[in-house]
XYZ file of C-alpha atoms in Angstrom:
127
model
C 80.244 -43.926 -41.664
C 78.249 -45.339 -38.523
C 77.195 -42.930 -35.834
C 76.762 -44.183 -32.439
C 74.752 -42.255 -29.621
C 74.663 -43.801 -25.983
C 72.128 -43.265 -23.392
C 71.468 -43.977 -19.984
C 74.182 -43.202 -17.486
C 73.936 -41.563 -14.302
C 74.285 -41.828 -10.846
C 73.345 -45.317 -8.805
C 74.254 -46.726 -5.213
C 76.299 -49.515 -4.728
C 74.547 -52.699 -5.664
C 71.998 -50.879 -8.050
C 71.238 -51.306 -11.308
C 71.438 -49.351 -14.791
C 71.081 -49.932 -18.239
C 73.314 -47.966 -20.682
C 71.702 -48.058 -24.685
C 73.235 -47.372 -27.889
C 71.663 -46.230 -31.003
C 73.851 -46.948 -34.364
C 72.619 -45.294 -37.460
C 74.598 -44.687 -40.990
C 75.984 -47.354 -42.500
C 75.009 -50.107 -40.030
C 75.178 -52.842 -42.572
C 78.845 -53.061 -42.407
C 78.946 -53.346 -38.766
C 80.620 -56.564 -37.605
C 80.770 -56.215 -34.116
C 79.668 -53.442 -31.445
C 81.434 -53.102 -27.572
C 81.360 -51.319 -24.336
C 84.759 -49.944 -23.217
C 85.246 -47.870 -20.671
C 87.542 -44.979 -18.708
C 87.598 -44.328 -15.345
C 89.587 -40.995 -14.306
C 93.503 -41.169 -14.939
C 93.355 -45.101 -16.088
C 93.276 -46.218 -19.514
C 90.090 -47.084 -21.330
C 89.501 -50.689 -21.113
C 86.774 -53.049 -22.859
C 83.915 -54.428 -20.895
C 81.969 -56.767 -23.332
C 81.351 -57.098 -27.060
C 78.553 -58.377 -29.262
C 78.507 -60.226 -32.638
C 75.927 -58.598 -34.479
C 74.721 -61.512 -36.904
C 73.959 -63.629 -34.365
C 74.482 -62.245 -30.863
C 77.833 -64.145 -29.286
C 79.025 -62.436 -27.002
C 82.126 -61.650 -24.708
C 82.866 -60.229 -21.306
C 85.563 -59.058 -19.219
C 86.128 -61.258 -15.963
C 85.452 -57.983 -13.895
C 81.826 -57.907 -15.017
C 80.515 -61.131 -16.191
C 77.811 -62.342 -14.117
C 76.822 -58.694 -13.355
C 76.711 -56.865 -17.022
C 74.796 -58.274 -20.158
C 75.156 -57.104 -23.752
C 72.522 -57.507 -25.873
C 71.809 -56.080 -29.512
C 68.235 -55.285 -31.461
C 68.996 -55.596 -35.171
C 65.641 -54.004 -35.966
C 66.171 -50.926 -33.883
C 69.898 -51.074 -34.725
C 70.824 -50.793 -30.898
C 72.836 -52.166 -28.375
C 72.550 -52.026 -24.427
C 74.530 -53.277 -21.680
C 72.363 -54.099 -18.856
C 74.910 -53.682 -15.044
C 73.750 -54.688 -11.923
C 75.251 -55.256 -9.193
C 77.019 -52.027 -9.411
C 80.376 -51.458 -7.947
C 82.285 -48.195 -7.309
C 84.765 -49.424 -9.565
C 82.558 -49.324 -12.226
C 82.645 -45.542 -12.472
C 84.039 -44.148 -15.483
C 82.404 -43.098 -18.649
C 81.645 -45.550 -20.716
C 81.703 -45.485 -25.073
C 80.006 -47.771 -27.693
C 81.788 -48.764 -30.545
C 81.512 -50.574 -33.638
C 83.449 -52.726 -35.551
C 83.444 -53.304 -39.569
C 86.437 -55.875 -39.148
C 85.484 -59.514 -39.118
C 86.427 -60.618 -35.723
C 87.967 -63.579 -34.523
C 88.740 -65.199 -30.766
C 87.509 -63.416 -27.534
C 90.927 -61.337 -27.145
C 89.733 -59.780 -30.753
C 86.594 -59.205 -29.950
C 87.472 -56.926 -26.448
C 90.657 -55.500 -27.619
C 90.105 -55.145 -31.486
C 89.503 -52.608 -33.755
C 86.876 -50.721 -33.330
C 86.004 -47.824 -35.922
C 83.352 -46.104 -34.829
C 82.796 -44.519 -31.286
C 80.181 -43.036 -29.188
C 80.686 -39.800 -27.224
C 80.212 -41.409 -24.194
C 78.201 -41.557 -21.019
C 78.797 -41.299 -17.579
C 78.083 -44.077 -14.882
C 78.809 -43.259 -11.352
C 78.279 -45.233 -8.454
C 78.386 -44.253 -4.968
C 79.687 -45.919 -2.243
């Protein structure tokens, strides 16, 4: 099992910045892959960017690249996702997951399976 714990949500302007962090701990050596998804209220959780964890590659959604960065610490075992530029459509909670499935293609990357799964954090940006 790999538990996940996000940090760093809360509540920015439009334009601002924030920078959501996710600390993996358990069985982290069979972690493949770890991703942002999100939910906004009464829409379906979607992926917003993914990270190979042997070497970093990583994957975006067209809505935030430019904007959001992904970027892992093996030593730490962590992963954050850097957002500026904030939008209000950006509000939702957002979840880290991991992956133990070996990965293949963009498309697998942001819509694959993911086993494990943070309990989320919430980002809200005003308008």
């Amino acid at each position: 099992q790999v538990q996940l714990v996000e940090s760093g949500g809360g509540l920015v302007q439009t334009g601002g910045s924030l920078r959501l962090s996710c600390a993996a701990s358990g069985r982290t050596f069979s972690v493949y892959a770890m991703a942002w998804f999100r939910q906004a209220p009464g829409k379906e959780r979607e992926s917003v960017a993914a990270i190979r964890w042997n070497d970093g590659n990583t994957y975006y959604v067209d809505s935030v690249k430019g904007r959001f960065t992904i970027s892992r610490d093996n030593a730490k075992n962590t992963v954050s996702l850097q957002m500026n530029s904030l939008k209000p459509e950006d509000t939702a909670v957002y979840y880290c997951a991991a992956s133990r499935s070996v990965l293949f293609g963009r498309s697998a990357y942001l819509n694959g399976d993911y086993h494990y799964w943070g309990q989320g954090t919430q980002v809200t940006v005003s308008s």
